[in-house]
Each structure stands twice: as C-alpha cells, then as structure tokens.
PDB file of C-alpha atoms in Angstrom:
ATOM      1  CA  GLU A1035      39.130 -52.022 134.161  1.00 62.00           C
ATOM      2  CA  ALA A1036      38.813 -48.333 133.295  1.00 83.00           C
ATOM      3  CA  GLY A1037      42.023 -46.365 133.491  1.00 94.00           C
ATOM      4  CA  VAL A1038      42.749 -42.848 134.645  1.00 97.00           C
ATOM      5  CA  ALA A1039      40.618 -40.409 132.660  1.00 97.00           C
ATOM      6  CA  GLN A1040      41.804 -36.908 131.797  1.00 98.00           C
ATOM      7  CA  SER A1041      40.296 -34.045 129.854  1.00 97.00           C
ATOM      8  CA  PRO A1042      40.705 -32.099 127.736  1.00 98.00           C
ATOM      9  CA  ARG A1043      43.201 -33.935 125.556  1.00 97.00           C
ATOM     10  CA  TYR A1044      44.656 -30.736 124.125  1.00 98.00           C
ATOM     11  CA  LYS A1045      44.438 -27.079 125.104  1.00 98.00           C
ATOM     12  CA  ILE A1046      45.853 -23.994 123.432  1.00 98.00           C
ATOM     13  CA  ILE A1047      45.734 -20.669 125.270  1.00 98.00           C
ATOM     14  CA  GLU A1048      47.502 -17.341 125.230  1.00 98.00           C
ATOM     15  CA  LYS A1049      49.824 -16.288 128.005  1.00 97.00           C
ATOM     16  CA  ARG A1050      48.143 -14.711 131.015  1.00 97.00           C
ATOM     17  CA  GLN A1051      44.951 -16.697 130.365  1.00 98.00           C
ATOM     18  CA  SER A1052      43.611 -19.324 132.766  1.00 98.00           C
ATOM     19  CA  VAL A1053      43.217 -23.025 132.154  1.00 98.00           C
ATOM     20  CA  ALA A1054      41.893 -26.025 134.073  1.00 98.00           C
ATOM     21  CA  PHE A1055      42.494 -29.733 133.694  1.00 98.00           C
ATOM     22  CA  TRP A1056      40.312 -32.522 135.028  1.00 98.00           C
ATOM     23  CA  CYS A1057      41.223 -36.012 136.217  1.00 98.00           C
ATOM     24  CA  ASN A1058      39.178 -39.003 137.303  1.00 97.00           C
ATOM     25  CA  PRO A1059      41.350 -41.706 138.894  1.00 97.00           C
ATOM     26  CA  ILE A1060      40.806 -45.439 138.826  1.00 96.00           C
ATOM     27  CA  SER A1061      37.850 -46.356 141.011  1.00 95.00           C
ATOM     28  CA  GLY A1062      38.893 -47.023 144.579  1.00 93.00           C
ATOM     29  CA  HIS A1063      42.295 -45.378 144.314  1.00 95.00           C
ATOM     30  CA  ALA A1064      42.847 -43.154 147.313  1.00 94.00           C
ATOM     31  CA  THR A1065      46.029 -41.497 146.052  1.00 95.00           C
ATOM     32  CA  LEU A1066      46.077 -39.074 143.137  1.00 96.00           C
ATOM     33  CA  TYR A1067      49.056 -37.300 141.587  1.00 96.00           C
ATOM     34  CA  TRP A1068      49.553 -34.480 139.107  1.00 98.00           C
ATOM     35  CA  TYR A1069      52.758 -34.362 137.091  1.00 97.00           C
ATOM     36  CA  GLN A1070      54.170 -31.876 134.602  1.00 97.00           C
ATOM     37  CA  GLN A1071      56.099 -33.295 131.662  1.00 97.00           C
ATOM     38  CA  ILE A1072      58.016 -30.812 129.558  1.00 95.00           C
ATOM     39  CA  LEU A1073      58.915 -31.975 126.059  1.00 92.00           C
ATOM     40  CA  GLY A1074      61.952 -34.250 126.104  1.00 88.00           C
ATOM     41  CA  GLN A1075      61.976 -34.677 129.858  1.00 91.00           C
ATOM     42  CA  GLY A1076      60.546 -37.065 132.400  1.00 93.00           C
ATOM     43  CA  PRO A1077      57.485 -36.173 134.475  1.00 95.00           C
ATOM     44  CA  LYS A1078      57.892 -33.991 137.556  1.00 95.00           C
ATOM     45  CA  LEU A1079      55.544 -34.303 140.514  1.00 95.00           C
ATOM     46  CA  LEU A1080      53.450 -31.193 141.165  1.00 97.00           C
ATOM     47  CA  ILE A1081      51.084 -32.393 143.873  1.00 96.00           C
ATOM     48  CA  GLN A1082      49.975 -35.594 145.587  1.00 96.00           C
ATOM     49  CA  PHE A1083      46.606 -36.123 147.283  1.00 96.00           C
ATOM     50  CA  GLN A1084      45.621 -38.810 149.754  1.00 94.00           C
ATOM     51  CA  ASN A1085      41.835 -38.893 149.564  1.00 92.00           C
ATOM     52  CA  ASN A1086      40.973 -35.174 149.707  1.00 89.00           C
ATOM     53  CA  GLY A1087      44.072 -34.084 151.606  1.00 94.00           C
ATOM     54  CA  VAL A1088      47.343 -32.790 150.184  1.00 95.00           C
ATOM     55  CA  VAL A1089      50.335 -35.021 150.973  1.00 93.00           C
ATOM     56  CA  ASP A1090      53.030 -33.272 148.942  1.00 93.00           C
ATOM     57  CA  ASP A1091      52.795 -29.969 147.081  1.00 95.00           C
ATOM     58  CA  SER A1092      56.354 -28.812 147.588  1.00 93.00           C
ATOM     59  CA  GLN A1093      57.028 -28.574 143.847  1.00 93.00           C
ATOM     60  CA  LEU A1094      53.794 -26.825 142.930  1.00 96.00           C
ATOM     61  CA  PRO A1095      54.295 -23.167 141.849  1.00 96.00           C
ATOM     62  CA  LYS A1096      51.632 -21.924 144.196  1.00 96.00           C
ATOM     63  CA  ASP A1097      51.625 -18.366 142.882  1.00 96.00           C
ATOM     64  CA  ARG A1098      49.907 -19.581 139.723  1.00 98.00           C
ATOM     65  CA  PHE A1099      49.024 -23.268 140.124  1.00 98.00           C
ATOM     66  CA  SER A1100      46.265 -24.684 142.293  1.00 98.00           C
ATOM     67  CA  ALA A1101      44.678 -28.093 142.629  1.00 98.00           C
ATOM     68  CA  GLU A1102      41.785 -29.565 144.496  1.00 96.00           C
ATOM     69  CA  ARG A1103      40.193 -32.924 145.151  1.00 95.00           C
ATOM     70  CA  LEU A1104      37.194 -31.886 147.167  1.00 86.00           C
ATOM     71  CA  LYS A1105      35.336 -35.187 147.430  1.00 90.00           C
ATOM     72  CA  GLY A1106      38.363 -37.431 147.348  1.00 88.00           C
ATOM     73  CA  VAL A1107      37.633 -38.739 143.877  1.00 94.00           C
ATOM     74  CA  ASP A1108      38.191 -36.552 140.825  1.00 96.00           C
ATOM     75  CA  SER A1109      40.565 -33.623 140.791  1.00 98.00           C
ATOM     76  CA  THR A1110      41.126 -30.332 139.004  1.00 98.00           C
ATOM     77  CA  LEU A1111      44.446 -28.606 138.327  1.00 98.00           C
ATOM     78  CA  LYS A1112      44.327 -24.916 137.453  1.00 98.00           C
ATOM     79  CA  ILE A1113      46.890 -22.467 136.106  1.00 98.00           C
ATOM     80  CA  GLN A1114      46.184 -18.761 136.485  1.00 97.00           C
ATOM     81  CA  PRO A1115      47.760 -16.866 134.794  1.00 97.00           C
ATOM     82  CA  ALA A1116      49.618 -19.121 132.362  1.00 97.00           C
ATOM     83  CA  LYS A1117      53.161 -18.413 131.225  1.00 97.00           C
ATOM     84  CA  LEU A1118      54.948 -19.594 128.107  1.00 97.00           C
ATOM     85  CA  GLU A1119      57.061 -21.990 130.180  1.00 97.00           C
ATOM     86  CA  ASP A1120      53.919 -23.796 131.346  1.00 98.00           C
ATOM     87  CA  SER A1121      53.660 -25.446 127.925  1.00 98.00           C
ATOM     88  CA  ALA A1122      53.852 -29.148 128.753  1.00 98.00           C
ATOM     89  CA  VAL A1123      51.820 -32.311 129.130  1.00 98.00           C
ATOM     90  CA  TYR A1124      49.999 -32.488 132.438  1.00 98.00           C
ATOM     91  CA  LEU A1125      49.669 -36.069 133.594  1.00 98.00           C
ATOM     92  CA  CYS A1126      47.392 -37.395 136.268  1.00 98.00           C
ATOM     93  CA  ALA A1127      48.147 -40.683 137.994  1.00 97.00           C
ATOM     94  CA  SER A1128      46.565 -42.723 140.747  1.00 96.00           C
ATOM     95  CA  SER A1129      47.438 -45.584 143.047  1.00 93.00           C
ATOM     96  CA  LEU A1130      45.525 -47.616 145.598  1.00 89.00           C
ATOM     97  CA  ARG A1131      46.988 -46.284 148.834  1.00 83.00           C
ATOM     98  CA  GLY A1132      50.316 -44.722 147.874  1.00 82.00           C
ATOM     99  CA  ASP A1133      52.396 -47.434 149.565  1.00 82.00           C
ATOM    100  CA  ARG A1134      55.949 -46.963 148.377  1.00 80.00           C
ATOM    101  CA  GLY A1135      57.516 -50.024 146.873  1.00 73.00           C
ATOM    102  CA  ALA A1136      54.292 -52.014 147.041  1.00 75.00           C
ATOM    103  CA  GLU A1137      52.139 -50.335 144.434  1.00 84.00           C
ATOM    104  CA  LYS A1138      52.233 -49.085 140.897  1.00 89.00           C
ATOM    105  CA  LEU A1139      51.291 -45.690 139.578  1.00 93.00           C
ATOM    106  CA  PHE A1140      48.714 -45.741 136.807  1.00 95.00           C
ATOM    107  CA  PHE A1141      48.958 -42.741 134.498  1.00 97.00           C
ATOM    108  CA  GLY A1142      46.364 -41.118 132.305  1.00 98.00           C
ATOM    109  CA  SER A1143      47.174 -39.987 128.761  1.00 97.00           C
ATOM    110  CA  GLY A1144      47.584 -36.393 129.843  1.00 98.00           C
ATOM    111  CA  THR A1145      46.501 -32.970 128.678  1.00 98.00           C
ATOM    112  CA  GLN A1146      48.862 -31.292 126.253  1.00 98.00           C
ATOM    113  CA  LEU A1147      48.973 -27.568 126.971  1.00 98.00           C
ATOM    114  CA  SER A1148      50.385 -25.015 124.550  1.00 98.00           C
ATOM    115  CA  VAL A1149      50.759 -21.451 125.792  1.00 98.00           C
ATOM    116  CA  LEU A1150      51.240 -18.925 122.983  1.00 97.00           C
TER     117      LEU A1150
ATOM    118  CA  GLY B 346      75.826 -30.169 131.116  1.00 33.00           C
ATOM    119  CA  GLU B 347      72.689 -32.069 130.274  1.00 36.00           C
ATOM    120  CA  SER B 348      70.867 -30.899 127.202  1.00 32.00           C
ATOM    121  CA  VAL B 349      67.149 -30.426 127.330  1.00 34.00           C
ATOM    122  CA  GLY B 350      64.411 -30.503 124.755  1.00 36.00           C
ATOM    123  CA  LEU B 351      64.320 -33.060 122.000  1.00 45.00           C
ATOM    124  CA  HIS B 352      67.814 -34.478 122.436  1.00 55.00           C
ATOM    125  CA  LEU B 353      66.826 -37.842 123.822  1.00 74.00           C
ATOM    126  CA  PRO B 354      69.368 -40.642 123.666  1.00 90.00           C
ATOM    127  CA  THR B 355      68.274 -43.056 120.998  1.00 93.00           C
ATOM    128  CA  LEU B 356      68.624 -46.779 120.446  1.00 95.00           C
ATOM    129  CA  SER B 357      67.718 -48.550 117.230  1.00 96.00           C
ATOM    130  CA  VAL B 358      67.533 -52.339 117.110  1.00 96.00           C
ATOM    131  CA  GLN B 359      66.401 -55.004 114.707  1.00 97.00           C
ATOM    132  CA  GLU B 360      63.297 -56.967 115.582  1.00 97.00           C
ATOM    133  CA  GLY B 361      64.267 -60.078 117.501  1.00 97.00           C
ATOM    134  CA  ASP B 362      67.491 -58.628 118.880  1.00 97.00           C
ATOM    135  CA  ASN B 363      68.013 -57.868 122.548  1.00 97.00           C
ATOM    136  CA  SER B 364      67.940 -54.247 123.732  1.00 96.00           C
ATOM    137  CA  ILE B 365      69.822 -52.718 126.625  1.00 96.00           C
ATOM    138  CA  ILE B 366      68.817 -49.306 127.942  1.00 95.00           C
ATOM    139  CA  ASN B 367      71.023 -47.664 130.533  1.00 93.00           C
ATOM    140  CA  CYS B 368      70.360 -45.164 133.277  1.00 93.00           C
ATOM    141  CA  ALA B 369      72.635 -43.403 135.743  1.00 91.00           C
ATOM    142  CA  TYR B 370      71.415 -41.929 138.998  1.00 90.00           C
ATOM    143  CA  SER B 371      73.106 -39.621 141.452  1.00 87.00           C
ATOM    144  CA  ASN B 372      71.213 -39.828 144.739  1.00 88.00           C
ATOM    145  CA  SER B 373      72.856 -42.247 147.152  1.00 88.00           C
ATOM    146  CA  ALA B 374      69.663 -42.274 149.219  1.00 89.00           C
ATOM    147  CA  SER B 375      67.622 -43.724 146.363  1.00 90.00           C
ATOM    148  CA  ASP B 376      66.494 -47.205 147.292  1.00 91.00           C
ATOM    149  CA  TYR B 377      63.682 -47.961 144.891  1.00 93.00           C
ATOM    150  CA  PHE B 378      63.866 -47.831 141.112  1.00 94.00           C
ATOM    151  CA  ILE B 379      61.251 -48.192 138.417  1.00 95.00           C
ATOM    152  CA  TRP B 380      61.357 -48.467 134.645  1.00 96.00           C
ATOM    153  CA  TYR B 381      58.531 -46.915 132.641  1.00 96.00           C
ATOM    154  CA  LYS B 382      57.594 -47.172 128.980  1.00 97.00           C
ATOM    155  CA  GLN B 383      55.940 -44.171 127.350  1.00 97.00           C
ATOM    156  CA  GLU B 384      54.393 -44.467 123.923  1.00 96.00           C
ATOM    157  CA  SER B 385      53.620 -41.373 121.891  1.00 94.00           C
ATOM    158  CA  GLY B 386      50.559 -39.565 123.184  1.00 94.00           C
ATOM    159  CA  LYS B 387      50.232 -41.755 126.260  1.00 96.00           C
ATOM    160  CA  GLY B 388      51.239 -41.626 129.886  1.00 96.00           C
ATOM    161  CA  PRO B 389      54.102 -43.691 131.300  1.00 96.00           C
ATOM    162  CA  GLN B 390      53.380 -47.376 131.838  1.00 96.00           C
ATOM    163  CA  PHE B 391      55.056 -49.408 134.593  1.00 95.00           C
ATOM    164  CA  ILE B 392      57.415 -52.103 133.316  1.00 96.00           C
ATOM    165  CA  ILE B 393      59.406 -53.410 136.271  1.00 96.00           C
ATOM    166  CA  ASP B 394      60.820 -52.221 139.566  1.00 95.00           C
ATOM    167  CA  ILE B 395      63.714 -53.148 141.834  1.00 95.00           C
ATOM    168  CA  ARG B 396      64.686 -52.370 145.393  1.00 94.00           C
ATOM    169  CA  SER B 397      68.214 -51.504 146.393  1.00 93.00           C
ATOM    170  CA  ASN B 398      68.649 -54.774 148.305  1.00 94.00           C
ATOM    171  CA  MET B 399      68.570 -56.602 144.967  1.00 95.00           C
ATOM    172  CA  ASP B 400      70.899 -56.435 141.989  1.00 96.00           C
ATOM    173  CA  LYS B 401      68.731 -58.211 139.437  1.00 97.00           C
ATOM    174  CA  ARG B 402      65.077 -58.775 138.812  1.00 97.00           C
ATOM    175  CA  GLN B 403      63.365 -60.477 135.919  1.00 97.00           C
ATOM    176  CA  GLY B 404      59.959 -60.073 134.378  1.00 95.00           C
ATOM    177  CA  GLN B 405      58.390 -61.191 131.170  1.00 94.00           C
ATOM    178  CA  ARG B 406      61.034 -60.525 128.494  1.00 96.00           C
ATOM    179  CA  VAL B 407      62.580 -57.826 130.683  1.00 98.00           C
ATOM    180  CA  THR B 408      65.419 -57.820 133.190  1.00 98.00           C
ATOM    181  CA  VAL B 409      66.567 -54.935 135.347  1.00 97.00           C
ATOM    182  CA  LEU B 410      70.118 -54.840 136.689  1.00 97.00           C
ATOM    183  CA  LEU B 411      71.159 -52.513 139.502  1.00 96.00           C
ATOM    184  CA  ASN B 412      74.759 -51.599 140.301  1.00 95.00           C
ATOM    185  CA  LYS B 413      74.732 -49.460 143.421  1.00 93.00           C
ATOM    186  CA  THR B 414      78.489 -49.074 143.441  1.00 93.00           C
ATOM    187  CA  VAL B 415      78.466 -46.992 140.274  1.00 93.00           C
ATOM    188  CA  LYS B 416      74.847 -45.838 140.625  1.00 92.00           C
ATOM    189  CA  HIS B 417      73.742 -47.434 137.404  1.00 93.00           C
ATOM    190  CA  LEU B 418      70.797 -49.478 136.309  1.00 93.00           C
ATOM    191  CA  SER B 419      69.872 -51.051 133.032  1.00 95.00           C
ATOM    192  CA  LEU B 420      66.814 -52.500 131.377  1.00 97.00           C
ATOM    193  CA  GLN B 421      67.262 -55.463 129.114  1.00 97.00           C
ATOM    194  CA  ILE B 422      64.512 -56.392 126.694  1.00 98.00           C
ATOM    195  CA  ALA B 423      64.757 -59.824 125.127  1.00 97.00           C
ATOM    196  CA  ALA B 424      63.600 -60.522 121.580  1.00 97.00           C
ATOM    197  CA  THR B 425      62.619 -56.899 120.989  1.00 97.00           C
ATOM    198  CA  GLN B 426      59.401 -56.407 119.065  1.00 97.00           C
ATOM    199  CA  PRO B 427      58.053 -53.435 117.061  1.00 96.00           C
ATOM    200  CA  GLY B 428      55.535 -52.865 119.866  1.00 96.00           C
ATOM    201  CA  ASP B 429      58.439 -52.145 122.190  1.00 97.00           C
ATOM    202  CA  SER B 430      59.162 -48.920 120.309  1.00 97.00           C
ATOM    203  CA  ALA B 431      58.694 -46.109 122.829  1.00 97.00           C
ATOM    204  CA  VAL B 432      60.564 -43.790 125.180  1.00 96.00           C
ATOM    205  CA  TYR B 433      61.890 -45.581 128.259  1.00 97.00           C
ATOM    206  CA  PHE B 434      62.439 -43.759 131.558  1.00 95.00           C
ATOM    207  CA  CYS B 435      64.083 -44.890 134.732  1.00 94.00           C
ATOM    208  CA  ALA B 436      62.794 -43.327 137.925  1.00 94.00           C
ATOM    209  CA  GLU B 437      64.214 -43.308 141.447  1.00 92.00           C
ATOM    210  CA  ASN B 438      62.604 -42.902 144.809  1.00 91.00           C
ATOM    211  CA  SER B 439      64.131 -42.467 148.254  1.00 88.00           C
ATOM    212  CA  GLU B 440      63.284 -43.869 151.656  1.00 82.00           C
ATOM    213  CA  GLY B 441      61.150 -41.363 153.494  1.00 81.00           C
ATOM    214  CA  SER B 442      59.624 -40.054 150.273  1.00 83.00           C
ATOM    215  CA  THR B 443      56.105 -40.635 149.146  1.00 83.00           C
ATOM    216  CA  LEU B 444      55.450 -43.013 146.265  1.00 83.00           C
ATOM    217  CA  GLY B 445      54.760 -40.107 143.944  1.00 84.00           C
ATOM    218  CA  ARG B 446      58.077 -38.353 144.588  1.00 85.00           C
ATOM    219  CA  LEU B 447      59.832 -40.006 141.662  1.00 89.00           C
ATOM    220  CA  TYR B 448      62.825 -38.473 139.947  1.00 90.00           C
ATOM    221  CA  PHE B 449      62.837 -39.458 136.319  1.00 90.00           C
ATOM    222  CA  GLY B 450      66.016 -39.747 134.293  1.00 85.00           C
ATOM    223  CA  ARG B 451      66.383 -38.656 130.722  1.00 84.00           C
ATOM    224  CA  GLY B 452      64.371 -40.957 128.531  1.00 93.00           C
ATOM    225  CA  THR B 453      65.772 -43.184 125.820  1.00 95.00           C
ATOM    226  CA  GLN B 454      63.935 -43.437 122.526  1.00 96.00           C
ATOM    227  CA  LEU B 455      63.883 -47.080 121.431  1.00 97.00           C
ATOM    228  CA  THR B 456      63.086 -47.765 117.786  1.00 97.00           C
ATOM    229  CA  VAL B 457      62.603 -51.338 116.619  1.00 97.00           C
ATOM    230  CA  TRP B 458      62.990 -52.048 112.912  1.00 94.00           C
ATOM    231  CA  PRO B 459      61.134 -54.988 111.342  1.00 89.00           C
TER     232      PRO B 459
END
C-alpha cells in the first residue's frame, strides 16, 4: 500500500520569499492534516481537512500560511512571506475518516524547510 | 521551564534489555493517548494507543501503562532491538477534539547498543 507522499523533500529559501509544499494522502483517506515540527519538538497541527472542507485551522498563522485541498485528494500548503521561525519540517498525514480513537494517522516523511 | 531545541531526554539500552520511556501530561480532559516512533528523516509512526478507561494495553513487544492519578504514561519495549532506535513521542487528545488535534510531549531519543 502506498503511503502519504510529500514533495519536495527539502527546501531552502530566504526570508520574505514564498514556498509551497505538496501532499498526496493514502488513496481513499478523506481526512488530511498538515503539521509543523520544529527541531527537537513534537508536531503541531496547522490545519485539518475533511474531504475538501476545513475542519480545524485554529492554529494556522493565517496572515502568512494558507492551505487548500480543492478536489478532496491532494493538498498544498503555502507560506508567503516566510520568516526565519518558519524553519521546520512540514508533515502531512491522512486518515480514513478522522474518527477519534478508532483510526490511526499515517504520516508522510515531510518537507524540511530552511529559511535563511 | 522546559528547554527547547536539541535537548531531548535520552535513553541508552543494551540490545535485548527492556526499555521504559516515560511521559507526563497536564490536561485532565485528555482521554486518549498515543505513542509514536519517529526515525530520522521520517514522519511519526503509530505504535500503540490507550483510552483513559484503561490502565494497561499490550501490543507486540510493547506495553503502555496509564496512571491518570498522576497524569503519567509509559511505554515499555521488551527485548529492545537496534531497529527500535528512534525518537519516541507520546501524544494526547481530548474528548470533543478532532483526531488531528494531538498534543505531543517532548520526545525521548532511544539508542540501542548491540
């Protein structure tokens, strides 16, 4: 079974530039999540989609971060403009329906972003 | 206060020994807990979960213990192998939250020596 696919694997940009990350979840998974993982810390949820609708974006810095999942399958996370503190690994995860306590999250390998 | 950055708690064990990784949580409303394993350059991988109406759950070579009185959980790995070397995170989730709203604790770096 194919896992969660993410690209690019690494990205280096200068502050104030823009960057976009792509995620393709496991086939058939309705729920998609983006997490930010700063070095030495656990992941923090940025946004959760159910099909093409946003379920939870309360921790997304909306002045600079945006995400979409237009057709309910793959998703793009964008940062514009990037700040130094955005340096982190951006993880995408998916689950079948998002049923708490009944499902697992499957994570991709992430995109490592360095903002210089 | 909690340090950030590279100061992960570490645990070094000999191959074949048992490992115990501890985690404290603070939210009394948390009722679902998950342990993840994260290898270098990869995303977290589900190991085992436990609901707050249980105090112990066993999987293959792993056992999770939950003590709600002191808000503590632990992951026990039996007969630790070199492939178990990774960072281990506990995560908590509260009733009324979505599945994705997980609060991860500080990871523990487990190193297994042959």
